[in-house]
Amino acid sequence: MLLGADVGNTNVVFALFDLNPDGTHTTRARWRIATDPRRTGDEYAVWLLQLLKIEGVDRSEIAHVIVASVVPRADHNLTVLCQKYFGITPVFAGQGKAAWPFALDVDQPSSLGADRALNILAAHHKYGGDLIVVDFGTATKFEMVDFTGAYKGGSIAPGINLSLDALVGKTAKLPRIAIRAPESRSVIGRNTEDQMLIGVFWGYVAMMEGLIARMQAEIGRPAKVVATGGLAILFDDATEIFDHVDADLTLDGLAILARQALA
């Protein structure tokens, strides 16, 4: 079995994969914990080993560990977790045998975050052709991947929750609201909360549709749009712009990259 860890700014997602003989993989389980760079390897172990037990998996069944991290301060403690409790030194995505297997045709290749690279890798592997990959996370990332799998660049916008936090945090009287799809497609709200929800939600949809349309025009060829991240499903019902919504894209990228590292 393969244990993967996707370390994001908000959450760490652990995933357990079965690596099948035919070169495919099956995601057996996934677990999420808030990202805290101060969390020790022992603290991770108390939580993770219990979840493995509930899943009916003994730690000795895990043969490989791969970590993709955009939080460098968390890397040491995750390494301690793997070495102390699994007897395995983890492979880090983008390094050594797990180097990115696609061209980085941008000005600063080293600045590409591991989560974004995994999305690029998995989207090309699963869907092929020219692609625009949109990841709705703490930030919303738009990536352009050409038909060869090369990364050609993209853009980064504040995530919708960051936008809402800024709106509420910088105003005295606006209430905190939950992000959800408005009940109506009207963009004229009749009360303050509805007006906030309309502005944040439909404003975000308009930004996303506009930016993707500009990217498609610049590419000059048909490009499929693949959406991933926790809020992708929320927006899927509000727009026709997505060709695929794939919640497992980043984790699939981890498993695909691990295959390369093990070859």
PDB file of C-alpha atoms in Angstrom:
ATOM      1  CA  MET A   1       0.000   0.000   0.000  1.00  0.00           C
ATOM      2  CA  LEU A   2       0.961   3.622  -0.552  1.00  0.00           C
ATOM      3  CA  LEU A   3       0.317   6.377   1.979  1.00  0.00           C
ATOM      4  CA  GLY A   4       0.124   9.858   0.516  1.00  0.00           C
ATOM      5  CA  ALA A   5      -0.010  13.216   2.278  1.00  0.00           C
ATOM      6  CA  ASP A   6      -1.101  16.414   0.561  1.00  0.00           C
ATOM      7  CA  VAL A   7      -0.062  19.289   2.845  1.00  0.00           C
ATOM      8  CA  GLY A   8      -1.990  22.451   2.008  1.00  0.00           C
ATOM      9  CA  ASN A   9      -2.224  25.798   3.727  1.00  0.00           C
ATOM     10  CA  THR A  10      -5.566  24.910   5.307  1.00  0.00           C
ATOM     11  CA  ASN A  11      -5.610  21.103   5.618  1.00  0.00           C
ATOM     12  CA  VAL A  12      -3.415  18.038   5.393  1.00  0.00           C
ATOM     13  CA  VAL A  13      -5.131  15.239   3.483  1.00  0.00           C
ATOM     14  CA  PHE A  14      -3.808  11.722   4.020  1.00  0.00           C
ATOM     15  CA  ALA A  15      -4.817   9.083   1.479  1.00  0.00           C
ATOM     16  CA  LEU A  16      -4.302   5.340   1.399  1.00  0.00           C
ATOM     17  CA  PHE A  17      -3.839   3.773  -2.030  1.00  0.00           C
ATOM     18  CA  ASP A  18      -3.741   0.225  -3.319  1.00  0.00           C
ATOM     19  CA  LEU A  19      -1.224   0.089  -6.178  1.00  0.00           C
ATOM     20  CA  ASN A  20      -2.649  -2.365  -8.685  1.00  0.00           C
ATOM     21  CA  PRO A  21      -0.480  -4.662 -10.858  1.00  0.00           C
ATOM     22  CA  ASP A  22      -1.886  -3.126 -14.063  1.00  0.00           C
ATOM     23  CA  GLY A  23      -0.375   0.264 -13.226  1.00  0.00           C
ATOM     24  CA  THR A  24      -3.580   1.797 -11.885  1.00  0.00           C
ATOM     25  CA  HIS A  25      -4.390   2.678  -8.305  1.00  0.00           C
ATOM     26  CA  THR A  26      -7.409   2.540  -6.037  1.00  0.00           C
ATOM     27  CA  THR A  27      -8.034   5.108  -3.327  1.00  0.00           C
ATOM     28  CA  ARG A  28      -8.940   3.059  -0.279  1.00  0.00           C
ATOM     29  CA  ALA A  29      -9.408   5.829   2.295  1.00  0.00           C
ATOM     30  CA  ARG A  30      -8.725   9.512   2.908  1.00  0.00           C
ATOM     31  CA  TRP A  31      -8.582  11.585   6.065  1.00  0.00           C
ATOM     32  CA  ARG A  32      -8.289  15.319   6.659  1.00  0.00           C
ATOM     33  CA  ILE A  33      -6.705  17.268   9.515  1.00  0.00           C
ATOM     34  CA  ALA A  34      -6.143  21.011   9.950  1.00  0.00           C
ATOM     35  CA  THR A  35      -2.665  22.141   8.931  1.00  0.00           C
ATOM     36  CA  ASP A  36      -0.544  23.120  11.920  1.00  0.00           C
ATOM     37  CA  PRO A  37       3.231  23.265  11.363  1.00  0.00           C
ATOM     38  CA  ARG A  38       3.719  22.798  15.121  1.00  0.00           C
ATOM     39  CA  ARG A  39       1.983  19.391  15.143  1.00  0.00           C
ATOM     40  CA  THR A  40       4.607  16.791  16.010  1.00  0.00           C
ATOM     41  CA  GLY A  41       5.152  13.406  14.453  1.00  0.00           C
ATOM     42  CA  ASP A  42       3.810  11.781  17.621  1.00  0.00           C
ATOM     43  CA  GLU A  43       0.634  13.866  17.458  1.00  0.00           C
ATOM     44  CA  TYR A  44       0.078  12.870  13.842  1.00  0.00           C
ATOM     45  CA  ALA A  45       0.609   9.231  14.813  1.00  0.00           C
ATOM     46  CA  VAL A  46      -1.994   9.227  17.597  1.00  0.00           C
ATOM     47  CA  TRP A  47      -4.579  10.398  15.090  1.00  0.00           C
ATOM     48  CA  LEU A  48      -3.483   8.512  11.974  1.00  0.00           C
ATOM     49  CA  LEU A  49      -2.803   5.104  13.508  1.00  0.00           C
ATOM     50  CA  GLN A  50      -6.302   5.045  15.001  1.00  0.00           C
ATOM     51  CA  LEU A  51      -7.806   5.799  11.599  1.00  0.00           C
ATOM     52  CA  LEU A  52      -5.769   3.036   9.982  1.00  0.00           C
ATOM     53  CA  LYS A  53      -7.010   0.649  12.658  1.00  0.00           C
ATOM     54  CA  ILE A  54     -10.621   1.633  11.987  1.00  0.00           C
ATOM     55  CA  GLU A  55      -9.993   0.962   8.299  1.00  0.00           C
ATOM     56  CA  GLY A  56      -8.625  -2.481   9.191  1.00  0.00           C
ATOM     57  CA  VAL A  57      -5.096  -1.695   7.991  1.00  0.00           C
ATOM     58  CA  ASP A  58      -1.954  -2.578   9.940  1.00  0.00           C
ATOM     59  CA  ARG A  59       0.865  -0.059   9.670  1.00  0.00           C
ATOM     60  CA  SER A  60       3.162  -2.842   8.399  1.00  0.00           C
ATOM     61  CA  GLU A  61       1.056  -3.069   5.214  1.00  0.00           C
ATOM     62  CA  ILE A  62       2.216   0.406   4.128  1.00  0.00           C
ATOM     63  CA  ALA A  63       5.280   0.011   1.928  1.00  0.00           C
ATOM     64  CA  HIS A  64       5.733   3.521   0.555  1.00  0.00           C
ATOM     65  CA  VAL A  65       4.986   7.116   1.581  1.00  0.00           C
ATOM     66  CA  ILE A  66       4.866  10.197  -0.650  1.00  0.00           C
ATOM     67  CA  VAL A  67       4.365  13.753   0.587  1.00  0.00           C
ATOM     68  CA  ALA A  68       3.414  16.851  -1.393  1.00  0.00           C
ATOM     69  CA  SER A  69       3.814  19.984   0.690  1.00  0.00           C
ATOM     70  CA  VAL A  70       3.371  23.713   0.278  1.00  0.00           C
ATOM     71  CA  VAL A  71       4.082  24.254   3.994  1.00  0.00           C
ATOM     72  CA  PRO A  72       7.842  23.684   4.465  1.00  0.00           C
ATOM     73  CA  ARG A  73       7.613  24.037   8.264  1.00  0.00           C
ATOM     74  CA  ALA A  74       5.469  20.885   8.389  1.00  0.00           C
ATOM     75  CA  ASP A  75       7.896  18.698   6.423  1.00  0.00           C
ATOM     76  CA  HIS A  76      10.197  17.724   9.292  1.00  0.00           C
ATOM     77  CA  ASN A  77       7.415  16.493  11.563  1.00  0.00           C
ATOM     78  CA  LEU A  78       5.864  14.468   8.759  1.00  0.00           C
ATOM     79  CA  THR A  79       9.243  12.889   8.074  1.00  0.00           C
ATOM     80  CA  VAL A  80       9.506  11.974  11.774  1.00  0.00           C
ATOM     81  CA  LEU A  81       6.023  10.426  11.613  1.00  0.00           C
ATOM     82  CA  CYS A  82       6.983   8.238   8.658  1.00  0.00           C
ATOM     83  CA  GLN A  83      10.378   7.158   9.943  1.00  0.00           C
ATOM     84  CA  LYS A  84       9.355   6.526  13.553  1.00  0.00           C
ATOM     85  CA  TYR A  85       5.991   4.833  13.041  1.00  0.00           C
ATOM     86  CA  PHE A  86       6.260   3.249   9.583  1.00  0.00           C
ATOM     87  CA  GLY A  87      10.006   2.742   9.241  1.00  0.00           C
ATOM     88  CA  ILE A  88       9.922   4.576   5.900  1.00  0.00           C
ATOM     89  CA  THR A  89      11.684   7.716   4.707  1.00  0.00           C
ATOM     90  CA  PRO A  90       9.064   9.552   2.655  1.00  0.00           C
ATOM     91  CA  VAL A  91       9.549  10.699  -0.905  1.00  0.00           C
ATOM     92  CA  PHE A  92       8.750  14.379  -1.414  1.00  0.00           C
ATOM     93  CA  ALA A  93       6.924  15.369  -4.583  1.00  0.00           C
ATOM     94  CA  GLY A  94       9.094  17.373  -6.956  1.00  0.00           C
ATOM     95  CA  GLN A  95      12.364  16.052  -5.537  1.00  0.00           C
ATOM     96  CA  GLY A  96      14.771  13.263  -6.591  1.00  0.00           C
ATOM     97  CA  LYS A  97      13.029  10.266  -8.151  1.00  0.00           C
ATOM     98  CA  ALA A  98       9.728  12.108  -7.732  1.00  0.00           C
ATOM     99  CA  ALA A  99      10.791  15.080  -9.891  1.00  0.00           C
ATOM    100  CA  TRP A 100       8.013  16.506 -12.035  1.00  0.00           C
ATOM    101  CA  PRO A 101       7.747  14.455 -15.253  1.00  0.00           C
ATOM    102  CA  PHE A 102       6.556  17.330 -17.441  1.00  0.00           C
ATOM    103  CA  ALA A 103       8.040  20.508 -18.884  1.00  0.00           C
ATOM    104  CA  LEU A 104       7.732  23.691 -16.829  1.00  0.00           C
ATOM    105  CA  ASP A 105       7.587  26.317 -19.552  1.00  0.00           C
ATOM    106  CA  VAL A 106       7.431  29.327 -17.211  1.00  0.00           C
ATOM    107  CA  ASP A 107       9.863  31.991 -15.989  1.00  0.00           C
ATOM    108  CA  GLN A 108      10.263  30.595 -12.448  1.00  0.00           C
ATOM    109  CA  PRO A 109       9.766  26.805 -12.520  1.00  0.00           C
ATOM    110  CA  SER A 110      10.849  26.380  -8.890  1.00  0.00           C
ATOM    111  CA  SER A 111       7.979  28.550  -7.672  1.00  0.00           C
ATOM    112  CA  LEU A 112       5.273  26.107  -8.783  1.00  0.00           C
ATOM    113  CA  GLY A 113       3.550  24.678  -5.706  1.00  0.00           C
ATOM    114  CA  ALA A 114       3.371  20.916  -5.294  1.00  0.00           C
ATOM    115  CA  ASP A 115      -0.429  20.898  -5.212  1.00  0.00           C
ATOM    116  CA  ARG A 116      -0.604  22.743  -8.519  1.00  0.00           C
ATOM    117  CA  ALA A 117       1.966  20.437 -10.112  1.00  0.00           C
ATOM    118  CA  LEU A 118       0.043  17.348  -9.005  1.00  0.00           C
ATOM    119  CA  ASN A 119      -3.143  18.735 -10.546  1.00  0.00           C
ATOM    120  CA  ILE A 120      -1.308  19.376 -13.811  1.00  0.00           C
ATOM    121  CA  LEU A 121       0.144  15.850 -13.838  1.00  0.00           C
ATOM    122  CA  ALA A 122      -3.146  14.121 -13.046  1.00  0.00           C
ATOM    123  CA  ALA A 123      -5.253  16.221 -15.428  1.00  0.00           C
ATOM    124  CA  HIS A 124      -2.961  15.456 -18.368  1.00  0.00           C
ATOM    125  CA  HIS A 125      -2.842  11.776 -17.422  1.00  0.00           C
ATOM    126  CA  LYS A 126      -6.634  11.458 -17.084  1.00  0.00           C
ATOM    127  CA  TYR A 127      -8.032  13.839 -19.706  1.00  0.00           C
ATOM    128  CA  GLY A 128      -5.303  14.725 -22.248  1.00  0.00           C
ATOM    129  CA  GLY A 129      -5.361  17.512 -24.816  1.00  0.00           C
ATOM    130  CA  ASP A 130      -5.139  21.221 -24.023  1.00  0.00           C
ATOM    131  CA  LEU A 131      -6.439  21.887 -20.533  1.00  0.00           C
ATOM    132  CA  ILE A 132      -7.337  24.639 -18.109  1.00  0.00           C
ATOM    133  CA  VAL A 133      -7.201  23.285 -14.568  1.00  0.00           C
ATOM    134  CA  VAL A 134      -9.001  25.258 -11.845  1.00  0.00           C
ATOM    135  CA  ASP A 135      -8.333  24.419  -8.192  1.00  0.00           C
ATOM    136  CA  PHE A 136     -10.664  25.963  -5.618  1.00  0.00           C
ATOM    137  CA  GLY A 137      -8.580  26.034  -2.442  1.00  0.00           C
ATOM    138  CA  THR A 138      -7.384  28.699  -0.035  1.00  0.00           C
ATOM    139  CA  ALA A 139      -6.442  30.476  -3.248  1.00  0.00           C
ATOM    140  CA  THR A 140      -8.071  29.706  -6.597  1.00  0.00           C
ATOM    141  CA  LYS A 141      -5.466  28.626  -9.128  1.00  0.00           C
ATOM    142  CA  PHE A 142      -5.933  28.576 -12.907  1.00  0.00           C
ATOM    143  CA  GLU A 143      -3.374  26.457 -14.821  1.00  0.00           C
ATOM    144  CA  MET A 144      -2.808  26.113 -18.565  1.00  0.00           C
ATOM    145  CA  VAL A 145      -1.523  22.683 -19.665  1.00  0.00           C
ATOM    146  CA  ASP A 146      -0.867  22.030 -23.340  1.00  0.00           C
ATOM    147  CA  PHE A 147      -1.495  18.771 -25.200  1.00  0.00           C
ATOM    148  CA  THR A 148       2.062  17.532 -24.477  1.00  0.00           C
ATOM    149  CA  GLY A 149       1.469  17.878 -20.712  1.00  0.00           C
ATOM    150  CA  ALA A 150       3.715  20.946 -20.405  1.00  0.00           C
ATOM    151  CA  TYR A 151       2.796  23.635 -17.902  1.00  0.00           C
ATOM    152  CA  LYS A 152       2.525  26.956 -19.751  1.00  0.00           C
ATOM    153  CA  GLY A 153       1.490  29.259 -16.907  1.00  0.00           C
ATOM    154  CA  GLY A 154      -1.660  30.441 -15.197  1.00  0.00           C
ATOM    155  CA  SER A 155      -3.061  32.838 -12.638  1.00  0.00           C
ATOM    156  CA  ILE A 156      -3.886  32.974  -8.939  1.00  0.00           C
ATOM    157  CA  ALA A 157      -6.888  34.682  -7.339  1.00  0.00           C
ATOM    158  CA  PRO A 158      -7.977  34.920  -3.697  1.00  0.00           C
ATOM    159  CA  GLY A 159     -10.179  31.992  -2.712  1.00  0.00           C
ATOM    160  CA  ILE A 160     -13.833  32.767  -2.134  1.00  0.00           C
ATOM    161  CA  ASN A 161     -13.498  32.260   1.626  1.00  0.00           C
ATOM    162  CA  LEU A 162     -10.541  34.663   1.718  1.00  0.00           C
ATOM    163  CA  SER A 163     -12.635  37.210  -0.159  1.00  0.00           C
ATOM    164  CA  LEU A 164     -15.476  36.827   2.305  1.00  0.00           C
ATOM    165  CA  ASP A 165     -13.129  37.057   5.298  1.00  0.00           C
ATOM    166  CA  ALA A 166     -11.716  40.315   3.939  1.00  0.00           C
ATOM    167  CA  LEU A 167     -15.185  41.732   3.352  1.00  0.00           C
ATOM    168  CA  VAL A 168     -16.411  40.911   6.855  1.00  0.00           C
ATOM    169  CA  GLY A 169     -13.134  41.714   8.601  1.00  0.00           C
ATOM    170  CA  LYS A 170     -12.806  45.185   7.090  1.00  0.00           C
ATOM    171  CA  THR A 171     -16.392  46.325   7.677  1.00  0.00           C
ATOM    172  CA  ALA A 172     -18.094  47.138  10.960  1.00  0.00           C
ATOM    173  CA  LYS A 173     -21.705  46.179  10.279  1.00  0.00           C
ATOM    174  CA  LEU A 174     -21.659  43.390   7.703  1.00  0.00           C
ATOM    175  CA  PRO A 175     -22.487  40.000   9.263  1.00  0.00           C
ATOM    176  CA  ARG A 176     -20.602  36.758   8.721  1.00  0.00           C
ATOM    177  CA  ILE A 177     -22.446  34.493   6.296  1.00  0.00           C
ATOM    178  CA  ALA A 178     -21.900  30.932   5.092  1.00  0.00           C
ATOM    179  CA  ILE A 179     -20.815  30.343   1.507  1.00  0.00           C
ATOM    180  CA  ARG A 180     -23.588  28.620  -0.427  1.00  0.00           C
ATOM    181  CA  ALA A 181     -25.374  28.913  -3.727  1.00  0.00           C
ATOM    182  CA  PRO A 182     -28.098  31.606  -3.572  1.00  0.00           C
ATOM    183  CA  GLU A 183     -31.653  30.292  -3.765  1.00  0.00           C
ATOM    184  CA  SER A 184     -32.339  32.535  -6.759  1.00  0.00           C
ATOM    185  CA  ARG A 185     -30.306  33.521  -9.802  1.00  0.00           C
ATOM    186  CA  SER A 186     -31.342  37.125  -9.257  1.00  0.00           C
ATOM    187  CA  VAL A 187     -28.450  39.479  -8.603  1.00  0.00           C
ATOM    188  CA  ILE A 188     -30.640  42.095  -6.888  1.00  0.00           C
ATOM    189  CA  GLY A 189     -30.828  41.244  -3.196  1.00  0.00           C
ATOM    190  CA  ARG A 190     -33.608  42.465  -0.912  1.00  0.00           C
ATOM    191  CA  ASN A 191     -31.651  42.384   2.366  1.00  0.00           C
ATOM    192  CA  THR A 192     -28.050  42.738   3.492  1.00  0.00           C
ATOM    193  CA  GLU A 193     -27.248  39.033   3.844  1.00  0.00           C
ATOM    194  CA  ASP A 194     -28.693  38.200   0.423  1.00  0.00           C
ATOM    195  CA  GLN A 195     -26.802  41.105  -1.117  1.00  0.00           C
ATOM    196  CA  MET A 196     -23.544  39.856   0.394  1.00  0.00           C
ATOM    197  CA  LEU A 197     -24.169  36.303  -0.797  1.00  0.00           C
ATOM    198  CA  ILE A 198     -25.006  37.515  -4.298  1.00  0.00           C
ATOM    199  CA  GLY A 199     -21.933  39.715  -4.471  1.00  0.00           C
ATOM    200  CA  VAL A 200     -19.558  37.054  -3.216  1.00  0.00           C
ATOM    201  CA  PHE A 201     -21.029  34.029  -5.029  1.00  0.00           C
ATOM    202  CA  TRP A 202     -22.144  35.441  -8.379  1.00  0.00           C
ATOM    203  CA  GLY A 203     -19.258  37.884  -8.403  1.00  0.00           C
ATOM    204  CA  TYR A 204     -16.908  34.926  -8.042  1.00  0.00           C
ATOM    205  CA  VAL A 205     -18.670  33.009 -10.813  1.00  0.00           C
ATOM    206  CA  ALA A 206     -18.352  36.034 -13.109  1.00  0.00           C
ATOM    207  CA  MET A 207     -14.641  36.390 -12.300  1.00  0.00           C
ATOM    208  CA  MET A 208     -14.035  32.708 -12.952  1.00  0.00           C
ATOM    209  CA  GLU A 209     -15.993  32.599 -16.215  1.00  0.00           C
ATOM    210  CA  GLY A 210     -14.360  35.780 -17.460  1.00  0.00           C
ATOM    211  CA  LEU A 211     -10.838  34.659 -16.661  1.00  0.00           C
ATOM    212  CA  ILE A 212     -11.335  31.224 -18.216  1.00  0.00           C
ATOM    213  CA  ALA A 213     -12.803  32.816 -21.365  1.00  0.00           C
ATOM    214  CA  ARG A 214      -9.745  35.055 -21.648  1.00  0.00           C
ATOM    215  CA  MET A 215      -7.436  32.056 -21.197  1.00  0.00           C
ATOM    216  CA  GLN A 216      -9.281  30.083 -23.871  1.00  0.00           C
ATOM    217  CA  ALA A 217      -9.038  33.008 -26.290  1.00  0.00           C
ATOM    218  CA  GLU A 218      -5.309  33.302 -25.621  1.00  0.00           C
ATOM    219  CA  ILE A 219      -4.715  29.572 -26.090  1.00  0.00           C
ATOM    220  CA  GLY A 220      -6.444  29.725 -29.471  1.00  0.00           C
ATOM    221  CA  ARG A 221      -7.404  26.035 -29.468  1.00  0.00           C
ATOM    222  CA  PRO A 222     -10.241  24.154 -27.751  1.00  0.00           C
ATOM    223  CA  ALA A 223      -9.239  23.518 -24.144  1.00  0.00           C
ATOM    224  CA  LYS A 224     -11.119  21.345 -21.685  1.00  0.00           C
ATOM    225  CA  VAL A 225     -11.758  22.883 -18.271  1.00  0.00           C
ATOM    226  CA  VAL A 226     -11.150  20.621 -15.272  1.00  0.00           C
ATOM    227  CA  ALA A 227     -12.230  21.820 -11.825  1.00  0.00           C
ATOM    228  CA  THR A 228     -11.054  20.442  -8.505  1.00  0.00           C
ATOM    229  CA  GLY A 229     -10.919  21.475  -4.857  1.00  0.00           C
ATOM    230  CA  GLY A 230     -13.489  21.567  -2.100  1.00  0.00           C
ATOM    231  CA  LEU A 231     -15.754  24.221  -3.637  1.00  0.00           C
ATOM    232  CA  ALA A 232     -15.731  22.941  -7.225  1.00  0.00           C
ATOM    233  CA  ILE A 233     -19.023  21.090  -6.757  1.00  0.00           C
ATOM    234  CA  LEU A 234     -20.646  24.242  -5.344  1.00  0.00           C
ATOM    235  CA  PHE A 235     -19.857  26.174  -8.515  1.00  0.00           C
ATOM    236  CA  ASP A 236     -20.633  23.308 -10.909  1.00  0.00           C
ATOM    237  CA  ASP A 237     -24.383  23.943 -10.641  1.00  0.00           C
ATOM    238  CA  ALA A 238     -23.915  27.680 -11.276  1.00  0.00           C
ATOM    239  CA  THR A 239     -21.961  27.560 -14.533  1.00  0.00           C
ATOM    240  CA  GLU A 240     -21.659  25.499 -17.716  1.00  0.00           C
ATOM    241  CA  ILE A 241     -17.963  26.222 -18.098  1.00  0.00           C
ATOM    242  CA  PHE A 242     -16.557  23.008 -16.534  1.00  0.00           C
ATOM    243  CA  ASP A 243     -16.040  19.929 -18.695  1.00  0.00           C
ATOM    244  CA  HIS A 244     -15.009  17.801 -15.703  1.00  0.00           C
ATOM    245  CA  VAL A 245     -15.273  18.189 -11.931  1.00  0.00           C
ATOM    246  CA  ASP A 246     -12.716  15.900 -10.306  1.00  0.00           C
ATOM    247  CA  ALA A 247     -12.462  16.037  -6.532  1.00  0.00           C
ATOM    248  CA  ASP A 248      -9.634  13.461  -6.492  1.00  0.00           C
ATOM    249  CA  LEU A 249      -7.309  15.203  -8.940  1.00  0.00           C
ATOM    250  CA  THR A 250      -4.548  16.143  -6.456  1.00  0.00           C
ATOM    251  CA  LEU A 251      -4.554  12.750  -4.745  1.00  0.00           C
ATOM    252  CA  ASP A 252      -4.511  10.955  -8.091  1.00  0.00           C
ATOM    253  CA  GLY A 253      -1.470  13.056  -8.978  1.00  0.00           C
ATOM    254  CA  LEU A 254       0.254  11.825  -5.799  1.00  0.00           C
ATOM    255  CA  ALA A 255      -0.342   8.187  -6.738  1.00  0.00           C
ATOM    256  CA  ILE A 256       0.742   8.709 -10.357  1.00  0.00           C
ATOM    257  CA  LEU A 257       3.940  10.453  -9.224  1.00  0.00           C
ATOM    258  CA  ALA A 258       4.653   7.704  -6.683  1.00  0.00           C
ATOM    259  CA  ARG A 259       4.510   5.119  -9.482  1.00  0.00           C
ATOM    260  CA  GLN A 260       7.233   7.074 -11.266  1.00  0.00           C
ATOM    261  CA  ALA A 261       9.376   7.265  -8.119  1.00  0.00           C
ATOM    262  CA  LEU A 262       9.045   3.507  -7.546  1.00  0.00           C
ATOM    263  CA  ALA A 263       9.855   2.537 -11.155  1.00  0.00           C
TER     264      ALA A 263
END
